[in-house]
């Protein structure tokens, strides 16, 4: 069986975090930060998934209304209704295409109306690893790289994440990547002074790999080291970035 035809159940994660409609946004933010996940399924009293709340939603909301709004409102107020879902028997290829089409990093898995798991782009990287996809990184990377310097302020990073609708920035020093500033760091930075330099906030977990590296080897390092982004280099220049959605594209085309 080819990579794309495997069922979602082979790679989905079970026992996922969730929140209720009346869960305070502040509590949901703490869940996302402590587990380092990108979104929470919101369930009703019957356990059916009725919405999704993402880190991006919380970061944007806090930026517009202040941190006090997170304590005053609940998940039901801010969630996106009608989340995209798949079944355990859905082929990986179809689930990956949903992620690609909607630019999301996870789909929730339901069976007979009940939430049973989640399939994320990280799970798809494991599928790429298992399939030993030999395609070089250069063919799947995104060539445009959004960067921010270590000496630039938190306020600028928050503005770029929000306005550009991107999930992360590559942090650079002397024009070389040293880490990432993503929605995870943005959520953790709530309440800090806007002038706080990115140097005090970024995550140093970043891979730099040559453009000719086989995709499955890059996927192995992402999976085992829990790294969210790969900077692709060629002769000491960084020429692109690979994220979870790029692994989803590999599976979608398999």
mmCIF file of C-alpha atoms in Angstrom:
data_model
loop_
_atom_site.group_PDB
_atom_site.id
_atom_site.type_symbol
_atom_site.label_atom_id
_atom_site.label_comp_id
_atom_site.label_asym_id
_atom_site.label_seq_id
_atom_site.Cartn_x
_atom_site.Cartn_y
_atom_site.Cartn_z
ATOM 1 C CA UNK A 1 0.000 0.000 0.000
ATOM 2 C CA UNK A 2 1.371 3.435 -0.953
ATOM 3 C CA UNK A 3 1.915 6.183 1.611
ATOM 4 C CA UNK A 4 -1.174 8.184 0.686
ATOM 5 C CA UNK A 5 -3.525 5.208 0.876
ATOM 6 C CA UNK A 6 -2.785 4.321 4.516
ATOM 7 C CA UNK A 7 -5.760 5.078 6.804
ATOM 8 C CA UNK A 8 -5.625 8.012 9.189
ATOM 9 C CA UNK A 9 -5.915 5.553 12.100
ATOM 10 C CA UNK A 10 -2.332 4.366 11.431
ATOM 11 C CA UNK A 11 -0.806 7.723 12.344
ATOM 12 C CA UNK A 12 -3.352 9.717 14.338
ATOM 13 C CA UNK A 13 -2.736 10.585 17.993
ATOM 14 C CA UNK A 14 -5.255 9.521 20.634
ATOM 15 C CA UNK A 15 -5.909 10.864 24.121
ATOM 16 C CA UNK A 16 -5.860 14.447 22.908
ATOM 17 C CA UNK A 17 -6.457 17.597 24.932
ATOM 18 C CA UNK A 18 -9.887 19.202 24.610
ATOM 19 C CA UNK A 19 -11.898 22.046 26.123
ATOM 20 C CA UNK A 20 -15.575 22.711 26.809
ATOM 21 C CA UNK A 21 -17.644 25.581 25.462
ATOM 22 C CA UNK A 22 -17.572 27.303 28.860
ATOM 23 C CA UNK A 23 -13.823 26.892 29.434
ATOM 24 C CA UNK A 24 -12.243 30.344 30.017
ATOM 25 C CA UNK A 25 -9.912 31.455 27.242
ATOM 26 C CA UNK A 26 -7.159 31.925 29.812
ATOM 27 C CA UNK A 27 -7.429 28.251 30.786
ATOM 28 C CA UNK A 28 -7.362 27.189 27.134
ATOM 29 C CA UNK A 29 -4.263 29.331 26.565
ATOM 30 C CA UNK A 30 -2.541 27.570 29.467
ATOM 31 C CA UNK A 31 -3.463 24.173 27.975
ATOM 32 C CA UNK A 32 -2.012 25.112 24.598
ATOM 33 C CA UNK A 33 1.181 26.463 26.151
ATOM 34 C CA UNK A 34 1.799 23.572 28.539
ATOM 35 C CA UNK A 35 1.248 20.913 25.872
ATOM 36 C CA UNK A 36 2.834 22.952 23.044
ATOM 37 C CA UNK A 37 -0.041 22.170 20.691
ATOM 38 C CA UNK A 38 -1.471 24.453 18.036
ATOM 39 C CA UNK A 39 -5.202 24.052 18.651
ATOM 40 C CA UNK A 40 -7.860 22.598 20.937
ATOM 41 C CA UNK A 41 -11.057 20.845 19.877
ATOM 42 C CA UNK A 42 -14.066 22.366 21.638
ATOM 43 C CA UNK A 43 -16.669 19.807 22.677
ATOM 44 C CA UNK A 44 -20.274 20.076 23.835
ATOM 45 C CA UNK A 45 -21.897 18.279 26.764
ATOM 46 C CA UNK A 46 -22.236 15.089 24.672
ATOM 47 C CA UNK A 47 -18.551 15.061 23.770
ATOM 48 C CA UNK A 48 -19.143 16.013 20.138
ATOM 49 C CA UNK A 49 -16.625 18.387 18.601
ATOM 50 C CA UNK A 50 -18.368 21.669 17.764
ATOM 51 C CA UNK A 51 -15.452 24.014 17.192
ATOM 52 C CA UNK A 52 -11.728 24.595 17.273
ATOM 53 C CA UNK A 53 -9.662 27.196 19.114
ATOM 54 C CA UNK A 54 -6.146 27.865 17.829
ATOM 55 C CA UNK A 55 -3.117 29.680 19.197
ATOM 56 C CA UNK A 56 -3.524 32.152 16.337
ATOM 57 C CA UNK A 57 -7.057 32.955 17.530
ATOM 58 C CA UNK A 58 -5.807 33.667 21.050
ATOM 59 C CA UNK A 59 -2.780 35.716 19.980
ATOM 60 C CA UNK A 60 -4.912 37.846 17.639
ATOM 61 C CA UNK A 61 -7.656 38.295 20.257
ATOM 62 C CA UNK A 62 -5.197 39.298 22.988
ATOM 63 C CA UNK A 63 -3.456 41.725 20.641
ATOM 64 C CA UNK A 64 -6.755 43.459 19.816
ATOM 65 C CA UNK A 65 -8.446 43.380 23.220
ATOM 66 C CA UNK A 66 -5.693 42.847 25.789
ATOM 67 C CA UNK A 67 -4.959 39.952 28.103
ATOM 68 C CA UNK A 68 -7.958 40.787 30.302
ATOM 69 C CA UNK A 69 -10.240 39.553 27.522
ATOM 70 C CA UNK A 70 -8.802 36.050 27.892
ATOM 71 C CA UNK A 71 -9.956 35.914 31.514
ATOM 72 C CA UNK A 72 -13.390 37.359 30.776
ATOM 73 C CA UNK A 73 -14.478 35.217 27.821
ATOM 74 C CA UNK A 74 -14.916 31.523 27.085
ATOM 75 C CA UNK A 75 -13.925 29.186 24.265
ATOM 76 C CA UNK A 76 -17.477 29.277 22.930
ATOM 77 C CA UNK A 77 -17.108 33.000 22.193
ATOM 78 C CA UNK A 78 -13.916 32.772 20.149
ATOM 79 C CA UNK A 79 -13.849 29.282 18.624
ATOM 80 C CA UNK A 80 -14.243 28.631 14.907
ATOM 81 C CA UNK A 81 -17.425 26.634 14.430
ATOM 82 C CA UNK A 82 -17.725 23.602 12.165
ATOM 83 C CA UNK A 83 -14.140 22.309 12.405
ATOM 84 C CA UNK A 84 -12.780 20.134 9.630
ATOM 85 C CA UNK A 85 -12.912 16.459 10.587
ATOM 86 C CA UNK A 86 -12.032 13.100 9.055
ATOM 87 C CA UNK A 87 -12.760 9.487 9.973
ATOM 88 C CA UNK A 88 -10.243 6.830 11.067
ATOM 89 C CA UNK A 89 -10.662 5.122 7.688
ATOM 90 C CA UNK A 90 -9.974 8.282 5.661
ATOM 91 C CA UNK A 91 -6.842 7.857 3.491
ATOM 92 C CA UNK A 92 -3.848 9.907 4.661
ATOM 93 C CA UNK A 93 -3.709 11.553 1.241
ATOM 94 C CA UNK A 94 -7.208 12.996 1.646
ATOM 95 C CA UNK A 95 -6.516 14.266 5.170
ATOM 96 C CA UNK A 96 -3.264 15.874 3.995
ATOM 97 C CA UNK A 97 -5.084 17.592 1.133
ATOM 98 C CA UNK A 98 -7.561 19.090 3.592
ATOM 99 C CA UNK A 99 -4.657 20.509 5.591
ATOM 100 C CA UNK A 100 -3.071 21.904 2.433
ATOM 101 C CA UNK A 101 -6.291 23.405 1.071
ATOM 102 C CA UNK A 102 -7.158 25.127 4.349
ATOM 103 C CA UNK A 103 -3.605 25.897 5.549
ATOM 104 C CA UNK A 104 -4.169 24.133 8.866
ATOM 105 C CA UNK A 105 -1.793 21.925 10.821
ATOM 106 C CA UNK A 106 -4.259 19.357 12.109
ATOM 107 C CA UNK A 107 -7.624 17.695 11.478
ATOM 108 C CA UNK A 108 -9.693 16.063 14.180
ATOM 109 C CA UNK A 109 -10.761 12.445 13.823
ATOM 110 C CA UNK A 110 -14.341 11.429 14.633
ATOM 111 C CA UNK A 111 -16.078 8.075 14.673
ATOM 112 C CA UNK A 112 -19.851 7.764 15.010
ATOM 113 C CA UNK A 113 -19.930 11.442 15.972
ATOM 114 C CA UNK A 114 -17.419 11.067 18.817
ATOM 115 C CA UNK A 115 -13.970 12.662 18.903
ATOM 116 C CA UNK A 116 -11.380 9.858 18.879
ATOM 117 C CA UNK A 117 -8.116 11.510 17.844
ATOM 118 C CA UNK A 118 -6.202 14.114 15.895
ATOM 119 C CA UNK A 119 -3.934 13.900 12.861
ATOM 120 C CA UNK A 120 -1.283 16.626 12.743
ATOM 121 C CA UNK A 121 1.421 17.604 10.302
ATOM 122 C CA UNK A 122 3.891 16.147 12.805
ATOM 123 C CA UNK A 123 2.130 12.787 12.424
ATOM 124 C CA UNK A 124 2.470 13.164 8.652
ATOM 125 C CA UNK A 125 6.221 13.686 9.031
ATOM 126 C CA UNK A 126 6.363 10.249 10.678
ATOM 127 C CA UNK A 127 4.493 8.791 7.695
ATOM 128 C CA UNK A 128 7.043 10.385 5.338
ATOM 129 C CA UNK A 129 9.831 8.880 7.455
ATOM 130 C CA UNK A 130 8.285 5.397 7.364
ATOM 131 C CA UNK A 131 7.845 5.604 3.584
ATOM 132 C CA UNK A 132 11.505 6.652 3.146
ATOM 133 C CA UNK A 133 10.641 9.363 0.639
ATOM 134 C CA UNK A 134 13.893 10.175 -1.187
ATOM 135 C CA UNK A 135 12.838 13.508 -2.706
ATOM 136 C CA UNK A 136 15.394 16.251 -1.849
ATOM 137 C CA UNK A 137 14.350 19.039 0.502
ATOM 138 C CA UNK A 138 14.890 21.648 -2.202
ATOM 139 C CA UNK A 139 11.872 20.323 -4.112
ATOM 140 C CA UNK A 140 9.402 20.708 -1.230
ATOM 141 C CA UNK A 141 10.723 23.790 0.588
ATOM 142 C CA UNK A 142 9.034 27.179 0.653
ATOM 143 C CA UNK A 143 11.585 29.602 -0.863
ATOM 144 C CA UNK A 144 10.248 32.767 0.788
ATOM 145 C CA UNK A 145 11.511 32.969 4.366
ATOM 146 C CA UNK A 146 10.012 35.447 6.856
ATOM 147 C CA UNK A 147 12.758 36.536 9.263
ATOM 148 C CA UNK A 148 13.236 38.747 12.288
ATOM 149 C CA UNK A 149 16.511 39.807 13.912
ATOM 150 C CA UNK A 150 17.377 38.912 17.497
ATOM 151 C CA UNK A 151 17.563 42.609 18.406
ATOM 152 C CA UNK A 152 14.115 43.507 17.071
ATOM 153 C CA UNK A 153 11.191 43.947 19.497
ATOM 154 C CA UNK A 154 8.363 41.629 20.471
ATOM 155 C CA UNK A 155 5.811 44.143 19.179
ATOM 156 C CA UNK A 156 7.188 43.839 15.651
ATOM 157 C CA UNK A 157 7.132 40.041 15.728
ATOM 158 C CA UNK A 158 3.523 40.032 16.964
ATOM 159 C CA UNK A 159 2.500 42.472 14.250
ATOM 160 C CA UNK A 160 4.113 40.396 11.496
ATOM 161 C CA UNK A 161 2.586 37.132 12.719
ATOM 162 C CA UNK A 162 -0.847 38.721 12.916
ATOM 163 C CA UNK A 163 -0.908 40.747 9.711
ATOM 164 C CA UNK A 164 0.840 38.211 7.491
ATOM 165 C CA UNK A 165 -1.255 35.331 8.893
ATOM 166 C CA UNK A 166 1.828 33.149 9.296
ATOM 167 C CA UNK A 167 2.599 30.721 12.094
ATOM 168 C CA UNK A 168 6.262 31.554 12.614
ATOM 169 C CA UNK A 169 9.339 33.640 11.874
ATOM 170 C CA UNK A 170 12.937 32.522 11.465
ATOM 171 C CA UNK A 171 15.119 34.395 13.959
ATOM 172 C CA UNK A 172 18.449 35.552 12.524
ATOM 173 C CA UNK A 173 21.692 36.948 13.877
ATOM 174 C CA UNK A 174 24.330 38.283 11.490
ATOM 175 C CA UNK A 175 22.060 37.079 8.669
ATOM 176 C CA UNK A 176 22.200 33.433 9.825
ATOM 177 C CA UNK A 177 19.237 31.533 11.364
ATOM 178 C CA UNK A 178 19.511 30.825 15.086
ATOM 179 C CA UNK A 179 15.957 29.840 16.011
ATOM 180 C CA UNK A 180 12.245 30.460 15.559
ATOM 181 C CA UNK A 181 9.573 32.735 16.973
ATOM 182 C CA UNK A 182 6.177 31.115 16.503
ATOM 183 C CA UNK A 183 2.648 31.338 17.855
ATOM 184 C CA UNK A 184 3.863 29.233 20.818
ATOM 185 C CA UNK A 185 6.363 31.915 21.841
ATOM 186 C CA UNK A 186 3.849 34.670 21.053
ATOM 187 C CA UNK A 187 1.266 33.132 23.381
ATOM 188 C CA UNK A 188 3.845 32.693 26.155
ATOM 189 C CA UNK A 189 4.917 36.345 25.739
ATOM 190 C CA UNK A 190 1.508 37.787 26.642
ATOM 191 C CA UNK A 191 1.901 40.593 29.144
ATOM 192 C CA UNK A 192 5.569 41.253 28.416
ATOM 193 C CA UNK A 193 6.783 44.722 27.454
ATOM 194 C CA UNK A 194 6.376 45.350 23.698
ATOM 195 C CA UNK A 195 10.027 46.437 23.519
ATOM 196 C CA UNK A 196 11.296 43.074 24.818
ATOM 197 C CA UNK A 197 13.933 41.873 22.321
ATOM 198 C CA UNK A 198 13.297 38.646 20.449
ATOM 199 C CA UNK A 199 16.693 37.482 21.720
ATOM 200 C CA UNK A 200 15.033 36.830 25.107
ATOM 201 C CA UNK A 201 12.033 34.967 23.696
ATOM 202 C CA UNK A 202 12.845 32.822 20.679
ATOM 203 C CA UNK A 203 13.082 29.025 20.565
ATOM 204 C CA UNK A 204 16.537 27.789 19.544
ATOM 205 C CA UNK A 205 15.176 24.410 18.367
ATOM 206 C CA UNK A 206 15.890 24.681 14.651
ATOM 207 C CA UNK A 207 17.415 22.396 12.048
ATOM 208 C CA UNK A 208 19.622 23.603 9.207
ATOM 209 C CA UNK A 209 20.032 20.973 6.497
ATOM 210 C CA UNK A 210 21.518 20.971 2.974
ATOM 211 C CA UNK A 211 19.109 21.355 0.083
ATOM 212 C CA UNK A 212 19.934 17.872 -1.239
ATOM 213 C CA UNK A 213 18.963 16.087 2.016
ATOM 214 C CA UNK A 214 16.344 13.363 1.364
ATOM 215 C CA UNK A 215 12.955 14.292 2.774
ATOM 216 C CA UNK A 216 12.722 11.142 4.900
ATOM 217 C CA UNK A 217 15.968 12.000 6.711
ATOM 218 C CA UNK A 218 14.706 15.500 7.455
ATOM 219 C CA UNK A 219 11.391 14.047 8.639
ATOM 220 C CA UNK A 220 13.252 11.674 10.964
ATOM 221 C CA UNK A 221 15.089 14.539 12.642
ATOM 222 C CA UNK A 222 11.933 16.653 12.954
ATOM 223 C CA UNK A 223 10.021 13.758 14.482
ATOM 224 C CA UNK A 224 12.669 12.559 16.913
ATOM 225 C CA UNK A 225 13.949 15.983 17.965
ATOM 226 C CA UNK A 226 10.488 17.614 18.046
ATOM 227 C CA UNK A 227 11.611 20.427 15.753
ATOM 228 C CA UNK A 228 8.946 22.443 13.970
ATOM 229 C CA UNK A 229 10.934 23.985 11.112
ATOM 230 C CA UNK A 230 13.921 23.209 8.920
ATOM 231 C CA UNK A 231 16.026 25.911 7.319
ATOM 232 C CA UNK A 232 17.321 24.700 3.963
ATOM 233 C CA UNK A 233 20.841 25.812 3.080
ATOM 234 C CA UNK A 234 23.006 25.837 -0.003
ATOM 235 C CA UNK A 235 26.666 26.890 0.207
ATOM 236 C CA UNK A 236 26.243 28.817 3.473
ATOM 237 C CA UNK A 237 23.157 30.641 2.225
ATOM 238 C CA UNK A 238 19.728 29.746 3.552
ATOM 239 C CA UNK A 239 17.412 29.394 0.598
ATOM 240 C CA UNK A 240 14.135 28.139 2.026
ATOM 241 C CA UNK A 241 12.212 26.674 4.920
ATOM 242 C CA UNK A 242 10.330 23.412 5.410
ATOM 243 C CA UNK A 243 7.409 23.208 7.832
ATOM 244 C CA UNK A 244 4.760 20.655 8.640
ATOM 245 C CA UNK A 245 2.587 21.771 5.740
ATOM 246 C CA UNK A 246 5.390 20.906 3.338
ATOM 247 C CA UNK A 247 5.369 17.345 4.703
ATOM 248 C CA UNK A 248 1.592 17.382 4.220
ATOM 249 C CA UNK A 249 2.166 18.289 0.575
ATOM 250 C CA UNK A 250 4.388 15.224 0.172
ATOM 251 C CA UNK A 251 1.667 12.959 1.583
ATOM 252 C CA UNK A 252 -1.081 14.688 -0.423
ATOM 253 C CA UNK A 253 0.795 13.931 -3.630
ATOM 254 C CA UNK A 254 1.679 10.335 -2.718
#
